[in-house]
Coordinates of C-alpha atoms in Angstrom, one line a residue:
M603 CA -72.6 -28.4 -9.6
S604 CA -70.3 -25.4 -8.3
P605 CA -68.2 -26.3 -5.1
P606 CA -69.1 -24.6 -2.2
R607 CA -68.2 -21.2 -1.6
D608 CA -66.1 -21.9 1.6
A609 CA -64.1 -24.8 -0.4
S610 CA -63.4 -22.3 -3.3
G611 CA -62.0 -19.6 -0.8
L612 CA -59.8 -22.3 1.0
T613 CA -58.4 -23.1 -2.7
K614 CA -57.5 -19.6 -3.2
T615 CA -55.7 -19.2 -0.1
L616 CA -53.8 -22.2 -0.7
R617 CA -52.8 -21.0 -3.9
W618 CA -51.7 -17.4 -2.7
A619 CA -49.8 -19.3 0.2
W620 CA -48.0 -21.6 -2.1
F621 CA -47.5 -18.4 -4.5
I622 CA -46.0 -16.2 -1.7
A623 CA -43.8 -19.3 -0.4
L624 CA -42.4 -19.6 -3.9
I625 CA -41.5 -15.7 -4.1
A626 CA -39.8 -16.0 -0.4
A627 CA -37.8 -18.9 -1.6
A628 CA -36.7 -17.4 -4.8
F629 CA -35.8 -14.1 -2.6
A630 CA -33.8 -16.3 -0.5
Y631 CA -32.0 -18.2 -3.1
L632 CA -31.3 -14.7 -5.0
T633 CA -29.7 -13.4 -2.0
A634 CA -27.9 -16.3 -0.7
G635 CA -24.6 -14.8 -1.8
L636 CA -25.4 -12.2 1.3
S637 CA -25.8 -14.4 3.8
P638 CA -23.5 -14.6 6.9
L639 CA -19.8 -15.5 6.6
G640 CA -19.1 -18.7 7.9
E641 CA -15.8 -19.4 9.8
T642 CA -12.7 -18.8 7.5
F643 CA -10.7 -21.8 7.0
S644 CA -7.0 -22.3 8.2
L645 CA -4.6 -22.7 5.1
H646 CA -1.1 -24.1 5.5
P647 CA 1.5 -22.8 6.1
F648 CA -0.3 -20.4 8.3
A649 CA -2.2 -20.4 11.9
A650 CA -5.9 -20.8 11.9
V651 CA -7.6 -17.3 11.9
E652 CA -11.2 -16.6 13.1
A653 CA -12.9 -14.2 11.0
D654 CA -16.4 -13.9 12.7
A655 CA -18.1 -10.5 13.1
T656 CA -16.2 -9.7 16.2
A657 CA -12.9 -9.9 14.0
V658 CA -13.6 -6.5 12.6
K659 CA -13.3 -3.8 15.4
G660 CA -15.3 -0.9 15.7
D661 CA -18.5 -2.2 13.9
D662 CA -21.9 -1.5 15.3
T663 CA -24.0 -4.5 14.5
D664 CA -25.5 -5.0 17.7
Q665 CA -27.2 -1.6 17.4
F666 CA -28.6 -2.5 13.9
E667 CA -32.2 -3.9 13.6
G668 CA -32.3 -5.8 10.5
G669 CA -32.4 -9.5 8.9
D670 CA -29.0 -11.6 9.0
A671 CA -28.2 -10.5 5.4
E672 CA -28.6 -6.7 6.2
R673 CA -26.5 -7.5 9.3
E674 CA -23.7 -9.2 7.2
D675 CA -23.6 -6.2 4.9
R676 CA -23.5 -3.7 7.8
R677 CA -20.6 -5.6 9.2
L678 CA -18.7 -5.7 5.7
L679 CA -19.4 -2.0 5.3
G680 CA -18.1 -1.2 8.7
S681 CA -15.2 0.7 9.7
S682 CA -11.8 -1.3 10.3
G683 CA -9.9 -1.1 13.4
A684 CA -6.7 0.2 11.6
P685 CA -7.5 2.0 8.5
L686 CA -4.6 3.3 6.4
P687 CA -3.8 7.0 6.3
A688 CA -5.6 8.8 4.0
G689 CA -3.7 9.3 0.9
K690 CA -0.3 7.6 1.9
N691 CA 0.9 4.3 1.4
R692 CA 1.7 2.5 4.5
V693 CA 5.2 0.6 3.7
P694 CA 6.4 -1.8 6.3
A695 CA 9.4 -1.2 8.3
E696 CA 12.9 -2.2 7.0
N697 CA 12.9 -5.3 9.6
D698 CA 9.8 -6.5 8.4
T699 CA 10.7 -9.7 6.7
G700 CA 7.5 -10.5 5.8
W701 CA 7.4 -12.9 3.1
S702 CA 10.7 -14.5 4.3
E703 CA 9.0 -16.1 7.4
W704 CA 7.3 -18.7 5.4
G705 CA 8.1 -21.7 7.4
D706 CA 9.3 -23.0 4.3
A707 CA 13.2 -22.7 4.3
G708 CA 13.3 -23.8 0.4
L709 CA 10.7 -21.1 -0.7
A710 CA 12.5 -18.5 1.3
E711 CA 15.9 -19.3 -0.2
A712 CA 14.1 -19.3 -3.6
I713 CA 12.8 -15.6 -3.2
A714 CA 16.0 -14.4 -1.5
T715 CA 17.9 -16.0 -4.9
V716 CA 15.6 -14.2 -7.3
D717 CA 15.7 -10.9 -5.2
Q718 CA 19.7 -11.0 -5.1
A719 CA 19.7 -11.5 -8.8
W720 CA 17.3 -8.9 -9.3
A721 CA 19.2 -6.3 -7.1
D722 CA 22.7 -7.2 -8.9
D723 CA 21.1 -6.5 -12.4
L724 CA 19.8 -3.2 -11.3
A725 CA 23.1 -2.3 -9.7
E726 CA 24.8 -3.2 -13.0
R727 CA 22.3 -1.2 -15.2
G728 CA 22.7 1.8 -12.9
L729 CA 18.9 1.8 -12.0
R730 CA 17.4 2.7 -8.5
P731 CA 14.3 0.5 -7.8
A732 CA 11.0 1.9 -6.5
E733 CA 9.8 1.7 -2.7
R734 CA 7.7 -1.1 -1.7
A735 CA 4.1 -1.0 -2.4
D736 CA 1.6 -1.1 0.2
W737 CA -0.1 -4.5 1.0
L738 CA -3.3 -3.2 -0.9
Q739 CA -1.9 -2.9 -4.1
V740 CA 0.0 -6.0 -3.8
C741 CA -3.1 -7.9 -3.1
R742 CA -5.0 -6.6 -6.1
R743 CA -2.3 -7.7 -8.2
L744 CA -2.5 -11.0 -7.0
S745 CA -6.1 -11.1 -7.4
L746 CA -6.1 -9.9 -10.9
A747 CA -3.2 -12.3 -11.7
L748 CA -4.8 -15.3 -10.3
V749 CA -8.8 -14.9 -10.6
G750 CA -9.1 -12.0 -13.2
S751 CA -10.6 -9.6 -10.9
G752 CA -10.2 -7.1 -8.1
M753 CA -10.7 -8.0 -4.4
S754 CA -14.1 -7.7 -2.8
L755 CA -14.8 -5.7 0.1
E756 CA -15.3 -8.8 1.9
E757 CA -11.8 -10.0 1.0
I758 CA -10.4 -6.4 2.2
R759 CA -12.1 -6.8 5.7
E760 CA -10.9 -10.2 6.3
L761 CA -7.4 -9.4 5.5
E762 CA -7.5 -6.2 7.8
A763 CA -8.5 -8.5 10.7
L764 CA -4.9 -10.3 10.3
P765 CA -1.5 -8.8 11.2
E766 CA -0.3 -6.5 8.4
A767 CA 2.8 -8.6 7.6
D768 CA 0.4 -11.9 7.2
R769 CA -1.8 -10.2 4.6
E770 CA -0.4 -10.7 1.5
R771 CA 0.8 -14.3 1.8
R772 CA -2.6 -15.4 3.5
H773 CA -4.6 -13.7 0.5
L774 CA -1.9 -15.8 -1.8
E775 CA -2.8 -18.8 -0.3
N776 CA -6.5 -18.4 -0.4
L777 CA -6.4 -17.5 -3.9
L778 CA -4.1 -20.5 -4.7
R779 CA -6.8 -22.9 -3.3
D780 CA -9.7 -20.8 -4.7
P781 CA -11.7 -22.7 -7.6
R782 CA -11.7 -19.1 -9.2
F783 CA -8.0 -19.7 -9.7
H784 CA -8.3 -22.8 -11.2
D785 CA -11.0 -21.9 -13.6
Y786 CA -9.1 -18.4 -14.5
W787 CA -5.9 -20.2 -15.4
A788 CA -7.5 -22.9 -17.2
E789 CA -9.1 -20.5 -19.7
R790 CA -5.8 -18.4 -20.0
W791 CA -3.7 -21.7 -20.6
T792 CA -6.4 -23.2 -23.1
R793 CA -6.0 -20.0 -25.4
R794 CA -2.1 -20.8 -25.2
M795 CA -2.4 -24.5 -25.9
V796 CA -5.3 -24.6 -28.3
G797 CA -6.0 -21.3 -29.3
A798 CA -9.2 -19.3 -28.9
D799 CA -11.2 -20.6 -32.1
E800 CA -14.1 -23.1 -31.8
G801 CA -12.1 -25.7 -34.1
P802 CA -13.5 -28.2 -36.1
F803 CA -17.0 -29.6 -35.7
L804 CA -17.5 -32.8 -33.8
V805 CA -13.8 -33.9 -33.1
Y806 CA -12.8 -30.9 -30.9
R807 CA -14.4 -30.0 -27.5
Q808 CA -12.6 -26.9 -26.3
R809 CA -14.8 -27.2 -23.0
R810 CA -13.7 -30.5 -22.0
F811 CA -10.1 -29.3 -22.5
R812 CA -10.4 -26.6 -20.4
V813 CA -12.2 -28.4 -17.5
W814 CA -9.3 -31.0 -18.2
L815 CA -6.7 -28.3 -17.3
R816 CA -9.0 -26.9 -14.5
E817 CA -8.6 -30.2 -12.8
R818 CA -4.6 -30.2 -13.2
F819 CA -4.4 -26.6 -11.7
A820 CA -6.8 -27.7 -8.9
E821 CA -4.5 -30.8 -8.0
N822 CA -1.4 -29.1 -8.6
E823 CA -0.2 -31.6 -10.9
R824 CA 3.4 -31.1 -12.0
Y825 CA 4.1 -28.8 -15.1
D826 CA 6.2 -31.4 -16.7
R827 CA 3.6 -34.1 -16.1
I828 CA 0.9 -31.9 -17.7
V829 CA 3.2 -31.4 -20.9
R830 CA 4.0 -35.2 -21.3
R831 CA 0.2 -36.1 -21.2
L832 CA -0.5 -33.6 -23.9
I833 CA 2.4 -34.6 -26.1
N834 CA 1.8 -38.2 -26.0
A835 CA -2.1 -38.0 -25.8
K836 CA -4.2 -41.3 -26.8
G837 CA -7.8 -42.2 -27.2
L838 CA -11.1 -40.2 -28.1
W839 CA -11.3 -36.5 -27.5
T840 CA -14.5 -37.2 -25.5
D841 CA -13.3 -39.5 -22.4
R842 CA -9.5 -38.2 -22.8
P843 CA -9.8 -34.5 -22.6
E844 CA -5.9 -33.8 -23.5
V845 CA -6.5 -35.3 -27.0
N846 CA -8.2 -32.2 -28.0
F847 CA -4.8 -30.9 -28.2
W848 CA -4.4 -32.8 -31.4
T849 CA -8.1 -33.0 -32.8
V850 CA -8.1 -29.0 -32.8
T851 CA -5.7 -29.3 -36.2
F852 CA -8.0 -31.6 -37.7
D853 CA -9.2 -29.1 -40.5
S854 CA -6.3 -30.1 -42.6
G855 CA -8.5 -31.6 -45.0
D856 CA -7.2 -35.3 -44.6
G857 CA -9.2 -35.9 -41.2
Q858 CA -5.8 -36.3 -39.4
P859 CA -3.7 -34.1 -37.0
D860 CA -1.7 -31.6 -38.7
P861 CA 2.1 -32.1 -37.9
E862 CA 2.9 -28.7 -38.8
R863 CA 0.4 -26.8 -37.0
L864 CA 1.4 -28.8 -34.0
A865 CA 5.0 -28.2 -34.4
A866 CA 4.5 -24.5 -34.6
R867 CA 2.1 -24.3 -31.7
S868 CA 4.3 -26.4 -29.3
A869 CA 7.6 -24.8 -30.2
R870 CA 5.8 -21.3 -29.2
V871 CA 4.1 -22.7 -25.8
F872 CA 6.3 -25.4 -24.7
L873 CA 9.8 -23.9 -25.9
G874 CA 9.3 -20.2 -26.4
L875 CA 10.6 -20.5 -29.8
R876 CA 9.3 -18.7 -32.8
I877 CA 10.1 -21.3 -35.8
D878 CA 6.9 -20.9 -38.0
C879 CA 9.0 -19.0 -40.7
L880 CA 11.2 -22.2 -41.1
Q881 CA 8.3 -24.1 -42.5
C882 CA 8.9 -22.2 -46.0
H883 CA 12.8 -21.4 -45.9
D884 CA 16.0 -20.8 -44.1
D885 CA 16.2 -17.9 -41.5
F886 CA 18.0 -15.1 -43.7
L887 CA 17.3 -12.5 -41.2
G888 CA 18.8 -13.7 -37.8
N889 CA 15.7 -14.0 -36.0
V890 CA 15.8 -18.0 -35.3
S891 CA 18.7 -19.7 -33.5
L892 CA 18.9 -23.0 -33.3
G893 CA 21.4 -25.9 -32.9
S894 CA 23.6 -25.3 -29.8
V895 CA 22.7 -23.5 -26.7
D896 CA 26.3 -22.5 -26.3
D897 CA 27.0 -22.3 -30.0
P898 CA 23.8 -21.5 -31.9
R899 CA 23.5 -21.1 -35.7
P900 CA 20.6 -19.7 -37.8
G901 CA 17.7 -22.0 -38.0
L902 CA 17.1 -24.0 -41.2
Q903 CA 13.8 -25.2 -43.0
S904 CA 15.0 -28.8 -42.1
D905 CA 15.0 -27.7 -38.3
F906 CA 11.3 -27.1 -38.5
H907 CA 10.1 -30.1 -40.5
Q908 CA 12.3 -32.6 -38.6
F909 CA 10.6 -31.3 -35.5
A910 CA 6.9 -31.5 -37.1
A911 CA 8.0 -35.4 -38.3
F912 CA 7.6 -36.3 -34.3
F913 CA 3.7 -35.1 -34.7
S914 CA 3.3 -37.4 -37.6
A915 CA 3.6 -40.2 -35.0
A916 CA -0.2 -40.1 -34.3
R917 CA -3.0 -40.9 -36.4
F918 CA -6.8 -40.9 -36.0
D919 CA -8.3 -44.3 -36.1
G920 CA -12.0 -44.2 -36.0
L921 CA -13.6 -45.2 -32.7
Q922 CA -10.1 -45.7 -31.0
G923 CA -9.4 -42.1 -31.6
I924 CA -5.7 -40.8 -31.6
R925 CA -3.3 -43.7 -31.6
G926 CA 0.4 -44.2 -31.9
R927 CA 2.3 -45.3 -35.0
D928 CA 5.9 -44.8 -36.5
V929 CA 7.0 -41.4 -37.9
D930 CA 5.7 -41.0 -41.6
Y931 CA 6.4 -37.5 -42.7
K932 CA 7.4 -36.1 -46.0
T933 CA 7.9 -32.6 -47.4
Q934 CA 9.1 -30.4 -50.4
Y935 CA 12.0 -28.4 -49.4
L936 CA 12.5 -24.9 -51.0
G937 CA 14.1 -25.4 -54.3
S938 CA 13.6 -29.0 -54.5
D939 CA 11.6 -30.7 -57.2
E940 CA 9.9 -33.6 -55.3
E941 CA 9.0 -34.6 -51.7
V942 CA 11.3 -36.4 -49.5
S943 CA 10.8 -38.5 -46.3
V944 CA 12.2 -36.6 -43.3
E945 CA 13.4 -38.2 -40.0
A946 CA 12.6 -36.8 -36.7
A947 CA 15.1 -34.8 -34.8
V948 CA 14.9 -32.0 -32.1
P949 CA 16.1 -28.3 -33.0
Y950 CA 18.6 -28.4 -30.4
Q951 CA 20.3 -30.4 -27.6
P952 CA 19.8 -34.0 -29.2
E953 CA 21.8 -35.5 -26.6
L954 CA 18.8 -35.1 -24.3
L955 CA 16.6 -37.1 -26.5
P956 CA 16.1 -40.9 -25.0
D957 CA 17.2 -43.5 -26.9
R958 CA 14.2 -45.6 -26.3
G959 CA 10.4 -45.3 -26.5
S960 CA 7.6 -44.4 -29.0
P961 CA 8.5 -41.2 -30.8
R962 CA 6.1 -38.9 -29.0
A963 CA 7.0 -40.2 -25.7
K964 CA 10.6 -39.5 -26.6
L965 CA 9.5 -36.0 -27.6
A966 CA 7.8 -35.3 -24.3
R967 CA 10.8 -36.7 -22.4
W968 CA 13.0 -34.3 -24.3
M969 CA 10.6 -31.4 -23.8
T970 CA 10.4 -32.0 -20.2
H971 CA 14.1 -33.1 -19.5
P972 CA 15.3 -31.2 -16.3
E973 CA 18.5 -29.9 -18.5
N974 CA 16.2 -28.6 -21.1
R975 CA 16.2 -25.1 -19.7
Q976 CA 14.6 -23.5 -22.7
A977 CA 11.4 -25.3 -22.0
A978 CA 11.4 -24.3 -18.3
R979 CA 12.0 -20.5 -19.5
A980 CA 9.0 -20.8 -22.0
A981 CA 6.6 -22.2 -19.0
V982 CA 8.3 -19.2 -16.7
S983 CA 7.3 -16.7 -19.4
Q984 CA 3.7 -17.5 -19.6
I985 CA 3.3 -17.6 -15.7
A986 CA 5.1 -14.4 -15.2
A987 CA 3.1 -12.5 -18.0
L988 CA -0.1 -13.5 -16.2
M989 CA 1.6 -12.4 -12.7
F990 CA 3.0 -9.1 -13.8
G991 CA 0.3 -8.6 -16.8
R992 CA 3.0 -8.3 -19.3
P993 CA 6.0 -10.6 -20.6
I994 CA 9.4 -10.5 -19.1
G995 CA 11.1 -9.6 -22.3
H996 CA 9.9 -8.9 -25.9
G997 CA 7.1 -11.3 -26.0
V998 CA 5.7 -14.5 -23.9
D999 CA 6.9 -16.8 -26.6
D1000 CA 9.9 -15.3 -28.4
L1001 CA 12.9 -16.4 -26.1
P1002 CA 15.8 -16.8 -28.9
L1003 CA 18.0 -19.8 -28.1
G1004 CA 21.6 -18.8 -27.2
M1005 CA 20.9 -15.5 -26.4
P1006 CA 20.9 -14.1 -22.6
G1007 CA 17.7 -13.5 -21.6
P1008 CA 16.2 -11.4 -18.9
V1009 CA 18.0 -12.2 -15.4
L1010 CA 14.7 -12.2 -13.7
L1011 CA 13.4 -15.0 -16.2
D1012 CA 16.2 -17.3 -15.9
R1013 CA 16.3 -17.1 -12.2
L1014 CA 13.0 -18.0 -12.2
A1015 CA 13.6 -20.9 -14.7
D1016 CA 16.1 -22.2 -12.6
R1017 CA 14.0 -22.3 -9.8
L1018 CA 11.2 -24.0 -11.5
I1019 CA 13.4 -27.1 -12.3
E1020 CA 14.8 -27.2 -8.7
D1021 CA 11.1 -27.3 -7.5
G1022 CA 10.3 -30.0 -9.6
Y1023 CA 8.1 -28.0 -12.0
D1024 CA 5.9 -27.1 -9.2
L1025 CA 3.7 -24.2 -10.5
R1026 CA 2.3 -22.9 -7.1
Q1027 CA 5.6 -22.6 -5.8
L1028 CA 6.9 -20.8 -8.8
I1029 CA 3.7 -18.6 -8.2
R1030 CA 4.8 -18.2 -4.7
T1031 CA 8.3 -17.3 -5.3
I1032 CA 7.2 -14.6 -8.1
A1033 CA 4.6 -13.2 -5.6
G1034 CA 7.0 -13.0 -2.9
S1035 CA 9.9 -11.5 -4.7
A1036 CA 11.1 -7.8 -4.7
P1037 CA 10.2 -7.2 -8.4
F1038 CA 6.4 -8.1 -7.7
R1039 CA 6.2 -6.0 -4.7
V1040 CA 7.8 -2.7 -5.7
S1041 CA 5.7 0.2 -6.4
S1042 CA 4.7 1.4 -9.8
V1043 CA 5.4 5.1 -8.9
A1044 CA 8.8 6.4 -7.5
E1045 CA 10.4 9.7 -6.4
F1046 CA 12.6 9.5 -9.5
P1047 CA 11.9 9.9 -13.3
I1048 CA 10.9 6.5 -14.7
D1049 CA 11.5 5.6 -18.2
G1050 CA 11.2 2.5 -20.3
K1051 CA 14.7 1.0 -18.8
H1052 CA 12.9 0.9 -15.4
E1053 CA 10.1 -1.2 -16.5
A1054 CA 12.1 -3.2 -18.6
A1055 CA 14.4 -4.3 -15.6
F1056 CA 11.3 -4.3 -13.3
A1057 CA 12.9 -1.8 -11.2
V1058 CA 9.3 -0.5 -10.9
F1059 CA 6.1 -2.6 -11.3
P1060 CA 5.2 -2.3 -15.0
L1061 CA 1.8 -0.3 -15.8
S1062 CA -0.1 -2.7 -17.9
R1063 CA -3.8 -2.3 -19.2
L1064 CA -6.1 -5.0 -18.0
R1065 CA -7.3 -7.3 -20.5
P1066 CA -11.2 -7.3 -21.5
E1067 CA -12.2 -10.2 -19.0
Q1068 CA -10.3 -8.5 -16.1
V1069 CA -12.1 -5.5 -16.7
A1070 CA -15.3 -7.3 -16.8
G1071 CA -14.6 -9.1 -13.7
C1072 CA -13.4 -6.0 -11.8
I1073 CA -16.7 -4.1 -12.8
V1074 CA -19.0 -7.1 -11.7
Q1075 CA -16.6 -7.6 -8.3
A1076 CA -16.9 -3.9 -7.3
S1077 CA -20.5 -3.9 -7.7
R1078 CA -20.6 -6.6 -5.0
V1079 CA -19.9 -6.3 -1.2
K1080 CA -19.1 -10.0 -1.0
R1081 CA -16.7 -12.0 -3.3
L1082 CA -18.6 -13.7 -6.3
D1083 CA -17.1 -17.5 -6.2
H1084 CA -18.4 -20.9 -6.6
D1085 CA -20.2 -20.6 -3.2
S1086 CA -22.3 -17.7 -4.4
A1087 CA -25.9 -18.1 -5.4
F1088 CA -26.1 -19.6 -8.9
I1089 CA -28.3 -17.0 -10.2
L1090 CA -25.4 -14.5 -9.2
Q1091 CA -22.8 -17.1 -11.2
L1092 CA -24.9 -17.0 -14.0
Q1093 CA -25.4 -13.5 -14.1
K1094 CA -21.4 -12.8 -14.0
L1095 CA -21.0 -15.4 -16.7
G1096 CA -23.5 -13.9 -19.0
A1097 CA -22.4 -10.1 -18.2
T1098 CA -18.7 -10.8 -18.6
G1099 CA -19.3 -12.7 -22.0
D1100 CA -21.5 -10.0 -23.5
F1101 CA -18.8 -7.3 -22.0
V1102 CA -16.1 -9.0 -23.6
R1103 CA -17.5 -9.5 -26.9
R1104 CA -18.3 -5.7 -27.3
F1105 CA -15.4 -4.6 -26.0
G1106 CA -13.1 -6.7 -28.3
D1107 CA -11.6 -10.3 -27.4
L1108 CA -7.9 -10.6 -27.8
G1109 CA -7.8 -13.9 -28.6
E1110 CA -4.3 -15.5 -28.1
D1111 CA -2.6 -11.9 -28.4
E1112 CA -3.4 -11.4 -24.8
Y1113 CA -0.5 -9.3 -23.9
V1114 CA -0.6 -6.5 -26.6
T1115 CA 0.4 -3.1 -25.3
D1116 CA -2.0 -1.0 -27.6
G1117 CA -3.9 2.1 -26.1
V1118 CA -7.7 2.1 -25.4
T1119 CA -9.8 2.6 -28.7
V1120 CA -12.7 5.2 -29.0
S1121 CA -15.1 2.2 -29.2
Q1122 CA -13.7 0.6 -26.0
R1123 CA -14.1 4.0 -24.3
L1124 CA -17.7 4.0 -25.5
V1125 CA -18.2 0.8 -24.4
M1126 CA -17.2 1.7 -20.8
L1127 CA -18.9 5.0 -20.7
N1128 CA -22.2 4.0 -22.4
G1129 CA -22.3 0.1 -21.8
T1130 CA -24.9 -1.8 -19.9
L1131 CA -22.6 -3.4 -17.5
I1132 CA -21.5 -0.4 -15.6
D1133 CA -25.0 0.9 -15.7
E1134 CA -26.4 -2.3 -14.3
S1135 CA -23.7 -2.6 -11.9
T1136 CA -24.2 1.0 -10.4
E1137 CA -28.0 1.2 -10.5
W1138 CA -30.4 1.3 -7.5
N1139 CA -30.3 -2.4 -6.4
P1140 CA -30.7 -2.9 -2.7
I1141 CA -30.4 -6.6 -3.2
L1142 CA -27.2 -6.7 -5.1
N1143 CA -25.3 -3.4 -6.0
A1144 CA -22.8 -2.2 -3.5
S1145 CA -23.6 1.3 -4.4
S1146 CA -27.2 0.7 -3.1
H1147 CA -25.8 -1.0 0.1
L1148 CA -23.7 1.9 0.7
A1149 CA -26.2 4.4 0.5
M1150 CA -28.3 2.4 3.2
F1151 CA -25.6 1.1 5.6
A1152 CA -22.7 3.8 5.5
R1153 CA -22.2 5.9 8.6
D1154 CA -21.8 8.9 7.0
D1155 CA -20.7 10.5 3.5
A1156 CA -17.0 10.3 4.4
H1157 CA -17.5 6.7 5.2
A1158 CA -19.4 6.0 1.9
V1159 CA -16.8 7.5 -0.3
E1160 CA -14.1 5.2 1.8
L1161 CA -16.0 2.0 1.0
A1162 CA -16.8 3.1 -2.6
Y1163 CA -12.9 3.4 -3.2
L1164 CA -12.2 0.3 -1.4
S1165 CA -14.8 -1.8 -3.4
V1166 CA -13.8 -0.2 -6.8
L1167 CA -10.1 0.9 -6.7
N1168 CA -9.1 -1.6 -3.8
R1169 CA -7.5 1.4 -2.0
Y1170 CA -8.2 4.1 0.3
P1171 CA -8.8 7.8 -1.0
T1172 CA -6.6 10.3 -0.6
E1173 CA -7.6 13.4 1.5
R1174 CA -8.1 15.7 -1.4
E1175 CA -10.6 12.7 -3.0
R1176 CA -12.4 12.1 0.5
T1177 CA -13.2 16.1 0.6
H1178 CA -14.2 16.4 -2.8
F1179 CA -16.5 13.4 -3.1
T1180 CA -17.7 13.8 0.6
S1181 CA -18.8 17.5 -0.5
R1182 CA -20.4 16.3 -3.4
L1183 CA -22.4 13.6 -1.5
S1184 CA -23.6 16.3 1.5
E1185 CA -24.9 18.5 -1.3
A1186 CA -26.6 16.1 -3.4
E1187 CA -30.5 16.0 -3.2
R1188 CA -30.7 12.3 -4.0
R1189 CA -27.7 10.5 -2.1
N1190 CA -28.5 7.3 -3.7
E1191 CA -28.1 8.7 -7.4
A1192 CA -24.9 10.5 -6.1
L1193 CA -23.3 7.2 -5.0
E1194 CA -24.1 5.8 -8.2
D1195 CA -22.7 8.5 -10.0
L1196 CA -19.4 8.1 -7.7
F1197 CA -19.3 4.3 -8.6
W1198 CA -19.7 5.1 -12.3
V1199 CA -17.0 7.6 -12.0
L1200 CA -14.5 5.3 -10.4
M1201 CA -15.0 2.4 -12.8
N1202 CA -14.4 4.7 -16.1
S1203 CA -11.6 6.0 -14.3
S1204 CA -7.9 5.2 -15.9
E1205 CA -6.5 3.9 -12.6
F1206 CA -9.3 1.1 -12.8
A1207 CA -8.6 -0.1 -16.1
W1208 CA -4.9 -0.6 -15.5
N1209 CA -2.7 -3.2 -13.2
H1210 CA -0.2 -0.9 -11.3

């Protein structure tokens, strides 16, 4: 017996109602990243700032009839109350102290100390520094260094609502508390500490190690404590993620940590010394200096193996994981016919090694001793490389013992020790210093001496993950972070991973200065990431939002430059592209082309 006609119609109606409700829910979830901004939270040490729709002067949202998401786009794409003059950098007045007014006397003193050392070094070299960069350039540098992408239009509009003297430091404080910073730096430091390879199957969990590091950065744990926890790690790699620092070396064939690999990596990461070659022979070329900081000597093969002996004091013990034991290390030296037992010893400053404790605990204390300045220099070298986009000196892990290092590096190392190994305070010191805030262009000819002394901000090619991050962020009006819709976060993760694989992952060599290859240029010109980020998509893509909401063509060009290059266009650029937009038969396609051109420009792919 068939159901009544009315009942069948009611069933279809209910099905269609459920289907429409499902589509509406999916659409709302997809566009959650375009929801109106909440109140901007206040961050120490600055006063609270309200950043609601009325904070941006000159917007006309009241005259726009649309949904909340569209109103928000309109607000963010609106004109700022005080735009920069086209084609000019607004350099603050000489009496604008800016970063010195932190309300933190210790930080102001640290910045002043670094600036004075830098100025004295330039004077001694006979070099002239460049002028200060404008706030947009400095904020872009901060975003690239701390979260691996440029700024969103949303962030720029929020900062423009503040007094200009407060913009850089407010942006820095926002980033330091942003989960994107914790994620990004955890990834970068993971590569340094355990490498970029997958490692041995079963006994190694790179993701757990990365998450553990992320938590350390989120809690602003002291750097010396992080190092001690790694060197003295115990337990299973699953419930004690720091143990993965040891288990990543389990591919030596005996199912135990490899002391030699651990010694080589620890020396590079925690001491800034490349002693790998001493594993097989003494230093005959004068590349490795050890012994004493004040009176160094050539490195010996015994230096490496005595250092490696400390790492033999750990053993994998089945279900108990990594456990401590006594030093048990043997090796066969060059020219010897048999193996000999080797006692553990540090390669320099043995007076800092504690008398008591387990071998690994003693090594960890020695590495983080306040008088072990070489270890502090190694930490600063990695952080400065992330901040500037290139190492201070020849290499991030090539800081020969006993040789005078770059003045900037040594002063920052002193500050790190004095500030109790507070990484965020070190980042603030670097970000507030004059070397970080100078322009990359000058009125005088620039050569390698200027970049080496940081008289100008050094030009550095963006790493693959930074290029991908900039492309994805430039295609969105709002910042892509942990509060964005899950589908947007998933899209960013997939797009970034695919782009990096095609563009070429640098692995652990993240600071190479080689030029862009032909294949990399082709990935940019013909790859799917830029095409998908610039195509017509009125829900997601910024180029489509500009076509719908920008007041006029000149305004659209201005917003495109802010979104992609994080700067205002010059008058010549504004005139040229405004003319091209006004002459275009299809304005939305012309805006897509403008985004495509800017993303493929040389300026986009460099930190400057």
